[in-house]
Short mmCIF file of C-alpha atoms in Angstrom, two decimals:
data_model
loop_
_atom_site.label_atom_id
_atom_site.label_comp_id
_atom_site.label_asym_id
_atom_site.label_seq_id
_atom_site.Cartn_x
_atom_site.Cartn_y
_atom_site.Cartn_z
CA MET A 172 -6.53 -26.38 6.17
CA HIS A 173 -4.16 -26.15 3.83
CA LYS A 174 -0.30 -25.86 4.74
CA LYS A 175 0.59 -22.16 3.99
CA PHE A 176 -2.30 -21.08 5.83
CA LYS A 177 -1.28 -22.80 9.05
CA GLU A 178 2.04 -21.64 8.76
CA LEU A 179 0.09 -18.07 9.02
CA ALA A 180 -2.27 -18.78 11.93
CA THR A 181 0.90 -18.90 14.26
CA ARG A 182 1.12 -14.72 13.47
CA HIS A 183 -1.11 -13.52 11.18
CA ALA A 184 -3.74 -11.23 13.09
CA ILE A 185 -6.56 -9.30 10.61
CA LEU A 186 -8.46 -7.12 12.31
CA ILE A 187 -11.82 -5.79 10.91
CA VAL A 188 -13.14 -2.55 11.35
CA HIS A 189 -17.12 -2.73 10.96
CA LYS A 190 -20.05 -0.90 12.83
CA ASP A 191 -22.19 -3.41 12.03
CA TYR A 192 -20.67 -7.33 12.88
CA ASP A 193 -23.14 -8.96 10.98
CA LYS A 194 -21.76 -7.40 7.72
CA VAL A 195 -18.48 -9.02 8.03
CA ALA A 196 -19.16 -12.30 9.58
CA LYS A 197 -19.07 -13.86 6.82
CA LEU A 198 -15.11 -12.41 5.96
CA SER A 199 -14.44 -12.96 9.19
CA LEU A 200 -15.51 -16.46 9.38
CA PHE A 201 -14.06 -17.37 5.95
CA LEU A 202 -10.75 -16.09 7.41
CA GLU A 203 -10.81 -17.64 10.65
CA GLU A 204 -11.53 -20.94 8.94
CA HIS A 205 -8.59 -20.68 7.02
CA GLY A 206 -6.21 -19.95 9.80
CA PHE A 207 -5.94 -16.58 10.60
CA LEU A 208 -6.26 -15.04 14.16
CA CYS A 209 -9.49 -12.33 13.81
CA LEU A 210 -10.34 -9.27 15.46
CA TYR A 211 -12.91 -6.70 15.65
CA ALA A 212 -13.83 -3.74 16.47
CA LYS A 213 -16.49 -1.29 15.63
CA SER A 214 -14.82 2.11 15.04
CA GLY A 215 -11.39 3.69 14.29
CA LEU A 216 -10.95 4.63 17.44
CA GLU A 217 -11.37 1.44 19.30
CA ALA A 218 -9.17 0.45 16.26
CA PHE A 219 -6.41 2.31 17.36
CA LYS A 220 -6.88 0.81 21.11
CA ASN A 221 -6.21 -2.26 19.47
CA PHE A 222 -2.92 -1.95 17.41
CA GLU A 223 -1.76 0.23 20.39
CA SER A 224 -1.94 -3.36 22.72
CA ALA A 225 -1.61 -5.28 20.08
CA LYS A 226 1.73 -3.59 18.99
CA ASP A 227 3.00 -5.23 15.56
CA GLY A 228 0.71 -8.40 16.08
CA ILE A 229 -1.55 -7.08 13.77
CA LYS A 230 -0.90 -7.20 10.67
CA THR A 231 -4.20 -6.85 8.26
CA LEU A 232 -6.21 -4.07 8.83
CA MET A 233 -9.83 -4.52 7.19
CA MET A 234 -11.89 -1.16 7.48
CA GLN A 235 -15.54 0.04 6.18
CA GLU A 236 -14.68 3.28 4.11
CA ASP A 237 -17.71 5.69 5.71
CA ASN A 238 -16.80 4.34 9.29
CA LEU A 239 -17.60 7.23 11.75
CA PRO A 240 -16.78 9.22 13.25
CA ILE A 241 -13.25 8.54 12.26
CA ASP A 242 -13.46 7.02 8.29
CA ALA A 243 -11.25 4.41 7.12
CA TYR A 244 -8.48 6.53 5.42
CA LYS A 245 -8.41 9.10 8.15
CA THR A 246 -7.67 6.22 10.64
CA ILE A 247 -5.17 4.46 8.64
CA ASP A 248 -3.43 7.61 7.78
CA TYR A 249 -3.32 8.03 11.89
CA ILE A 250 -2.24 4.12 12.41
CA LYS A 251 0.80 4.95 10.13
CA THR A 252 2.40 8.18 11.15
CA GLU A 253 1.09 8.19 15.12
CA LEU A 254 2.07 4.48 15.70
CA ASN A 255 4.35 3.96 13.52
CA GLN A 256 2.53 0.39 12.14
CA THR A 257 1.95 -0.42 8.92
CA PRO A 258 -0.09 -3.10 8.33
CA TYR A 259 -1.59 -4.62 5.01
CA CYS A 260 -4.78 -2.35 4.23
CA VAL A 261 -8.03 -3.10 2.60
CA ILE A 262 -11.12 -1.22 2.12
CA LEU A 263 -14.12 -2.64 2.88
CA LYS A 264 -16.99 -0.88 0.35
CA GLU A 265 -20.64 -1.70 0.22
CA PHE A 266 -21.20 -0.99 -3.63
CA ALA A 267 -18.19 -0.40 -6.58
CA GLY A 268 -19.33 2.55 -7.35
CA THR A 269 -17.69 4.12 -3.95
CA ALA A 270 -14.04 3.52 -5.32
CA THR A 271 -11.96 6.56 -4.94
CA ASN A 272 -9.55 7.95 -6.87
CA ASN A 273 -7.89 10.33 -4.71
CA ALA A 274 -4.38 10.13 -4.94
CA GLN A 275 -3.58 10.84 -1.39
CA GLN A 276 -6.20 8.05 -0.74
CA LEU A 277 -5.16 5.57 -2.62
CA GLU A 278 -1.56 6.16 -1.03
CA LEU A 279 -2.60 4.92 1.92
CA ILE A 280 -4.50 1.63 1.12
CA ASP A 281 -2.95 -2.05 -0.65
CA ARG A 282 -6.82 -3.08 -2.20
CA SER A 283 -9.81 -2.60 -1.94
CA PHE A 284 -12.82 -5.77 -1.21
CA ILE A 285 -16.30 -5.32 -2.18
CA LEU A 286 -18.59 -7.25 0.52
CA GLY A 287 -20.68 -9.85 -1.30
CA GLU A 288 -17.76 -10.23 -3.32
CA GLU A 289 -15.85 -13.64 -4.23
CA LEU A 290 -13.22 -14.44 -1.46
CA SER A 291 -10.52 -16.19 -2.86
CA ASP A 292 -9.18 -14.01 -4.38
CA LEU A 293 -8.74 -10.91 -1.14
CA LEU A 294 -7.17 -14.81 0.58
CA ARG A 295 -4.87 -14.74 -2.03
CA ASP A 296 -3.63 -11.34 -1.71
CA ILE A 297 -3.10 -11.43 1.55
CA VAL A 298 -1.18 -14.13 1.89
CA GLN A 299 0.90 -13.12 -1.31
CA GLN A 300 1.36 -10.27 0.72
CA GLU A 301 2.38 -11.81 3.81
CA LYS A 302 5.05 -14.02 1.83
CA THR A 303 6.52 -10.51 0.52
CA PHE A 304 6.84 -8.99 3.31
CA ASP A 305 8.45 -12.08 5.15
CA LYS A 306 11.15 -12.34 2.34
CA GLN A 307 11.77 -8.65 1.96
CA GLY A 308 10.88 -7.23 4.97
CA SER A 309 8.68 -4.30 3.40
CA PHE A 310 6.63 -3.82 0.66
CA VAL A 311 8.51 -2.90 -2.54
CA TYR A 312 5.60 -3.07 -4.68
CA SER A 313 1.85 -4.07 -5.28
CA LEU A 314 -0.24 -4.44 -8.43
CA ASP A 315 -3.25 -4.45 -6.40
CA TYR A 316 -4.56 -0.69 -7.64
CA LEU A 317 -3.66 -1.63 -11.34
CA LYS A 318 -5.52 -4.60 -11.16
CA GLU A 319 -8.48 -2.77 -9.99
CA ILE A 320 -8.63 -0.60 -12.27
CA SER A 321 -8.37 -2.40 -15.37
CA ASP A 322 -10.66 -5.59 -14.12
CA ASN A 323 -7.26 -7.42 -13.66
CA SER A 324 -6.06 -6.36 -17.31
CA THR A 325 -2.30 -8.25 -18.08
CA GLU A 326 -1.84 -6.28 -21.26
CA PHE A 327 -2.96 -2.54 -18.82
CA ILE A 328 -0.74 -3.36 -16.04
CA GLU A 329 2.51 -4.42 -18.16
CA GLU A 330 2.16 -1.19 -20.16
CA SER A 331 1.78 0.74 -17.01
CA LEU A 332 4.77 -0.91 -15.34
CA GLN A 333 7.04 -0.24 -18.43
CA LEU A 334 5.68 3.76 -18.59
CA PHE A 335 6.48 4.13 -14.71
CA SER A 336 10.30 2.57 -15.41
CA SER A 337 11.06 4.59 -18.27
CA SER A 338 8.92 7.76 -16.89
CA VAL A 339 10.46 8.17 -13.43
CA ALA A 340 14.42 6.84 -14.55
CA LYS A 341 13.95 9.78 -16.76
CA GLU A 342 12.56 12.12 -14.30
CA ILE A 343 15.00 11.07 -11.39
CA GLY A 344 17.78 11.89 -13.99
CA ASP A 345 16.38 14.97 -14.52
CA LEU A 346 16.73 15.47 -10.35
CA TYR A 347 20.18 14.69 -10.69
CA LEU A 348 20.66 17.17 -13.45
CA LYS A 349 18.90 20.24 -11.48
CA ILE A 350 21.03 19.57 -8.23
CA GLN A 351 23.87 20.04 -10.35
CA ASN A 352 22.77 23.52 -11.18
CA ASN A 353 21.44 24.24 -7.38
CA ASN A 354 17.79 24.23 -9.24
CA TYR A 355 16.21 23.19 -5.69
CA GLU A 356 12.21 24.52 -6.75
CA GLU A 357 12.75 22.57 -10.11
CA ILE A 358 13.16 19.75 -7.80
CA ARG A 359 10.35 19.72 -5.31
CA LYS A 360 8.25 20.38 -8.61
CA ILE A 361 9.80 17.14 -10.04
CA ALA A 362 9.08 15.22 -6.72
CA HIS A 363 6.19 16.47 -6.28
CA LYS A 364 5.54 15.44 -10.31
CA ILE A 365 6.66 11.62 -10.02
CA LYS A 366 4.64 10.89 -6.30
CA PRO A 367 2.36 9.78 -7.97
CA SER A 368 4.00 6.80 -10.07
CA PHE A 369 5.41 5.45 -6.86
CA ALA A 370 1.41 5.59 -5.30
CA MET A 371 0.42 3.94 -8.21
CA VAL A 372 2.24 0.85 -7.23
CA GLN A 373 2.12 1.30 -3.58
CA ASN A 374 5.45 1.73 -3.08
CA HIS A 375 4.51 4.14 0.42
CA LYS A 376 8.40 4.50 0.94
CA GLY A 377 8.72 6.64 -2.64
CA VAL A 378 5.86 8.17 -2.42
CA GLU A 379 7.11 9.64 1.84
CA ILE A 380 11.07 10.36 0.15
CA CYS A 381 9.02 12.65 -2.25
CA ASP A 382 6.79 14.34 0.30
CA GLN A 383 10.08 15.02 2.18
CA ILE A 384 11.69 16.91 -0.70
CA THR A 385 8.51 18.60 -1.64
CA TYR A 386 8.09 20.03 1.87
CA LYS A 387 10.58 19.27 4.21
CA ALA A 388 14.03 18.77 3.27
CA LYS A 389 16.48 21.59 3.86
CA ASP A 390 18.23 22.46 0.09
CA GLY A 391 21.22 20.98 1.41
CA GLU A 392 20.08 18.19 2.04
CA LEU A 393 18.33 17.38 -1.07
CA LYS A 394 20.70 15.85 -2.62
CA ASN A 395 21.50 12.70 -0.21
CA ILE A 396 17.69 12.05 -0.41
CA ILE A 397 17.61 11.87 -3.79
CA ASP A 398 19.75 9.32 -3.92
CA ASP A 399 17.48 7.72 -1.49
CA LEU A 400 14.44 7.42 -4.17
CA TYR A 401 17.02 6.41 -6.36
CA ALA A 402 18.00 3.55 -4.19
CA GLU A 403 14.70 2.43 -3.68
CA PHE A 404 13.42 3.25 -7.22
CA THR A 405 16.11 0.54 -7.93
CA ASN A 406 14.86 -1.47 -5.37
CA ILE A 407 11.16 -1.96 -7.34
CA GLN A 408 13.07 -2.01 -10.62
CA HIS A 409 15.23 -5.20 -9.43
CA ALA A 410 12.06 -6.92 -8.38
CA LEU A 411 9.80 -6.19 -11.15
CA LYS A 412 12.48 -7.33 -13.57
CA THR A 413 12.86 -10.72 -11.57
CA ASP A 414 8.87 -10.56 -11.86
CA TYR A 415 8.32 -9.77 -15.34
CA PRO A 416 11.45 -10.84 -17.27
CA ASN A 417 9.67 -10.24 -20.66
CA LEU A 418 9.30 -6.93 -20.51
CA ASN A 419 11.88 -4.35 -21.71
CA LEU A 420 12.43 -2.25 -18.22
#
């Protein structure tokens, strides 16, 4: 077993949720062979019990997209909002055509995986996310969604990152202009507008801050929350500049 997988094995548990274990048996065996502790549940209700009992021990959740009685997206939302846990979330699909374009669902997940596809890419992403989490304490950004919709096109990903950088910088600048004029309605519209940009790079904190500005914050609280959004954007920018020094960010 490779050394880096041994290092993860002592602390990285993966919960696989699927109504039919036979459909995920190969996946579970593969991950266990690479040192991960694989747990199994048939439904979202069983998943809740696993997360409640394991506290923060489950680092990755892989769940059948259309699982019943609670589908994967509702299950993940509950785990994050009610149980206050943030595992790396993988949607398990039967066919490529079931991919979702729903922005609200996109915000919840880190990547999708079609059962029967090559397992090495999935393994690499799990290991990479674990290393990123260990280093930073939280996920600053992820390219999994961009890789999925572009078939891992480097050109598309880099163009998307440049667009993210320039457009969000402009919109945050507009937020500061609007706050000076106490234009709170426009501030909320701008926050709602840029929320999908943070979702695109899977920065969940940025998404949550945008929601807070749009729906929850009082007028007098907006200035400090805009500062929080700018700080999170700066964190993403710093990480992107480090990872992509060739881009004009």
